[in-house]
Tab-separated table of C-alpha atoms in Angstrom:
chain	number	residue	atom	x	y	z
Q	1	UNK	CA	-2.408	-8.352	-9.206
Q	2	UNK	CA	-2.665	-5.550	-11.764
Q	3	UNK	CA	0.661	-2.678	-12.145
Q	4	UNK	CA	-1.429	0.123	-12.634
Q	5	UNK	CA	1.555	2.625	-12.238
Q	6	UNK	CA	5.315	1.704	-12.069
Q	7	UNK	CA	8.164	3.276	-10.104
Q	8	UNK	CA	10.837	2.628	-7.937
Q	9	UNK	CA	11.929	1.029	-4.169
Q	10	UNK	CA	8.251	0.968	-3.038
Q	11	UNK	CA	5.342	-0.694	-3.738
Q	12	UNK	CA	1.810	0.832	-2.642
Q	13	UNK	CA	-0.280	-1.966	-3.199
Q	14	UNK	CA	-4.084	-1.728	-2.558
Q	15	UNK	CA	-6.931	-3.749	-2.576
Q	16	UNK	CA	-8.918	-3.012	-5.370
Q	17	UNK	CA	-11.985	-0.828	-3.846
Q	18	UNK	CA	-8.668	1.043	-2.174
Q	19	UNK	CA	-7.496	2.428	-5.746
Q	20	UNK	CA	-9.590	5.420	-6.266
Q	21	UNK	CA	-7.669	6.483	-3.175
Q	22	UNK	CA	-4.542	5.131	-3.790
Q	23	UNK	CA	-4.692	6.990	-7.297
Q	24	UNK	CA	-4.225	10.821	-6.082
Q	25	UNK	CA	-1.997	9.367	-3.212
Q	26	UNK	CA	0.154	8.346	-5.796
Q	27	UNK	CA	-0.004	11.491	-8.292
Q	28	UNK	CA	0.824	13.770	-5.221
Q	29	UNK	CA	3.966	11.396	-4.143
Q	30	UNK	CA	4.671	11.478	-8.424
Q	31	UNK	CA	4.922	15.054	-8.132
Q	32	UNK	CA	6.660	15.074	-5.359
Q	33	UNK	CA	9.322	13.205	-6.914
Q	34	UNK	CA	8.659	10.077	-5.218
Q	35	UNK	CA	8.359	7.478	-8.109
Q	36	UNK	CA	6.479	4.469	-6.509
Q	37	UNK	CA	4.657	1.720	-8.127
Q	38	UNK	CA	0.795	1.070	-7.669
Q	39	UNK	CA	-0.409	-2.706	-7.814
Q	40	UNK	CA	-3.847	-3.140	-7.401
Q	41	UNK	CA	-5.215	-6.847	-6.062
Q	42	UNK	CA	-8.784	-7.553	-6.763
Q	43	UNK	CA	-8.899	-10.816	-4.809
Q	44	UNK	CA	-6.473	-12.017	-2.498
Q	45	UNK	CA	-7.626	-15.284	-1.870
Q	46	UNK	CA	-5.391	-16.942	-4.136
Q	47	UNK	CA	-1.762	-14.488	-4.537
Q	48	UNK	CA	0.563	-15.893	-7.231
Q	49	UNK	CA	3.819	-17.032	-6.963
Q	50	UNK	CA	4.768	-14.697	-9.864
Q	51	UNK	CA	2.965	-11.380	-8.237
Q	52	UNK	CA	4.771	-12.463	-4.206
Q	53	UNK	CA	8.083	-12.662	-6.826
Q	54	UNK	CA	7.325	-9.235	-8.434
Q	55	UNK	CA	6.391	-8.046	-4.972
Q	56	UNK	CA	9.678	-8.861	-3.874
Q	57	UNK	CA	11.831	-6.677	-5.905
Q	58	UNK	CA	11.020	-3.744	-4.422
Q	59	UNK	CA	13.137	-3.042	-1.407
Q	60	UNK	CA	9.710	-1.672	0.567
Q	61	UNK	CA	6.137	-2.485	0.346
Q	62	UNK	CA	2.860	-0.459	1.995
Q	63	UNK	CA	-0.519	-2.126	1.532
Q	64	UNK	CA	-3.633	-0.037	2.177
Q	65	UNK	CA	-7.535	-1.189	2.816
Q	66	UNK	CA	-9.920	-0.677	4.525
Q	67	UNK	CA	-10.074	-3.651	6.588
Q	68	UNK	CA	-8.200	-4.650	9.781
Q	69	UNK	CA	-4.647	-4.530	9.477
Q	70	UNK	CA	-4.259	-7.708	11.104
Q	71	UNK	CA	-6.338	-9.878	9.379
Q	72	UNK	CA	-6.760	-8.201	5.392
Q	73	UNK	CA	-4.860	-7.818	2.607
Q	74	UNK	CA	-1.529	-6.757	3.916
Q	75	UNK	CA	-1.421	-9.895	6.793
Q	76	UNK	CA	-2.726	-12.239	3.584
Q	77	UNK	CA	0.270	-11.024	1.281
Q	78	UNK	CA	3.088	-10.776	3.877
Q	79	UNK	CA	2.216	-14.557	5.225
Q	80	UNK	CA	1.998	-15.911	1.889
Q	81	UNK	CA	5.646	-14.147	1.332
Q	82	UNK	CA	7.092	-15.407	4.061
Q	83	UNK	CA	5.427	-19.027	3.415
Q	84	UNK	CA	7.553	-18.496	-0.637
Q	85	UNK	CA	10.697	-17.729	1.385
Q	86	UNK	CA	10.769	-14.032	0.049
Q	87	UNK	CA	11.561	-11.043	2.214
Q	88	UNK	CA	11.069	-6.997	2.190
Q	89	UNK	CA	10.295	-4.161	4.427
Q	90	UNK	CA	6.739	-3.820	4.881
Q	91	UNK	CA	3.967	-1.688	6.331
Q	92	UNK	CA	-0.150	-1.774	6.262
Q	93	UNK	CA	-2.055	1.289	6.157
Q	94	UNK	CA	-5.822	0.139	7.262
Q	95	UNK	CA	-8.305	0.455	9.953
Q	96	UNK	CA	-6.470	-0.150	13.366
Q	97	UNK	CA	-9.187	0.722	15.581
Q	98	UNK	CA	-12.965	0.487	15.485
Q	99	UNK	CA	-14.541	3.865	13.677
Q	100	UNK	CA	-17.997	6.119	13.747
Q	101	UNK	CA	-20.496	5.942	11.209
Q	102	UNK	CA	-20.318	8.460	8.087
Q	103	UNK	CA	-19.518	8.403	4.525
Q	104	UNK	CA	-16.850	6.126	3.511
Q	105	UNK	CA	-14.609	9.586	2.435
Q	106	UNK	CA	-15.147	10.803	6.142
Q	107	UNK	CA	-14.537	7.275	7.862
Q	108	UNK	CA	-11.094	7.326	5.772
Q	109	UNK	CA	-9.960	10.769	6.624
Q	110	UNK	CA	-10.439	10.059	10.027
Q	111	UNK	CA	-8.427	6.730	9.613
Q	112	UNK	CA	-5.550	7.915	7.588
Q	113	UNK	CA	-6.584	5.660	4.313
Q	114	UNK	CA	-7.707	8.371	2.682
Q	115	UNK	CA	-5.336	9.702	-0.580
Q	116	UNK	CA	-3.802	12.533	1.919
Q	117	UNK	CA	-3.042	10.194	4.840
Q	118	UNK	CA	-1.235	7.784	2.376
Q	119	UNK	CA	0.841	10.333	1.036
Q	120	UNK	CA	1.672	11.460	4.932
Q	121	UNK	CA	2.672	7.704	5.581
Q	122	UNK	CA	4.339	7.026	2.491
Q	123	UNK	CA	6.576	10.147	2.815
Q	124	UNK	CA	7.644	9.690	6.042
Q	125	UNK	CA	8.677	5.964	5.407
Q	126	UNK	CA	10.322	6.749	2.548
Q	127	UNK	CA	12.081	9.855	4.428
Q	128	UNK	CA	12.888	7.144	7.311
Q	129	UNK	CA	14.459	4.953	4.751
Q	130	UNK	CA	16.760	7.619	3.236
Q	131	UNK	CA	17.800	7.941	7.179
Q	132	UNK	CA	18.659	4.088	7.055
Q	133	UNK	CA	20.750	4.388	3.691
């Protein structure tokens, strides 16, 4: 796993064909005023005891991709946390549903994974956490 930005309380971490969409997601939030880190994972076949540890300082994590939610990166990383012992708030931004054919920047607008459907998703957990605080 690779910090490619740092921040605060959540952690958008995205597989590593994810980050050219993760990148303006995270300028907007940035601008915003929402100071979130941005972890990129090129391979998640083997996670790290040291990244899961990193992972687990943040009070919320969000992984995006763009494959099926239950069976991608974020089910990969949140099993292998819960196999270390180490727990956090988490939600996966993905495909949910089977899509049309197009260009990969039309398939992802329609799916939410593009950069403005992150920043839609982000926001509104991090508004629903302030509502928890």
């Amino acid at each position: 796993m690779e910090t490619v930005r740092k921040g605060e309380y959540l952690a958008l971490v995205c597989a590593g064909n994810m980050l050219p969409y993760a990148m303006p997601a995270w300028e907007r939030l940035n601008k915003d005023g929402k100071r979130i880190t941005l972890v990129s994972v090129s391979d998640w076949s083997d996670l790290h005891t040291d990244d899961l540890a990193m992972l687990a300082e943040y009070e919320q994590l969000v992984t995006l991709e763009d494959h099926n939610v239950k069976c991608g990166l974020g089910a990969a990383i949140a099993a292998a946390m819960f196999e270390a012992g180490y727990m956090t708030r988490f939600a996966k931004i993905g495909v949910t549903a089977y899509s049309s054919s197009g260009t990969p920047d039309d398939l992802y607008r329609m799916l939410g994974i593009d950069a403005e459907g992150v920043v839609r998703k982000i926001s509104a957990i991090l508004q629903d956490a302030r509502v928890l605080k």
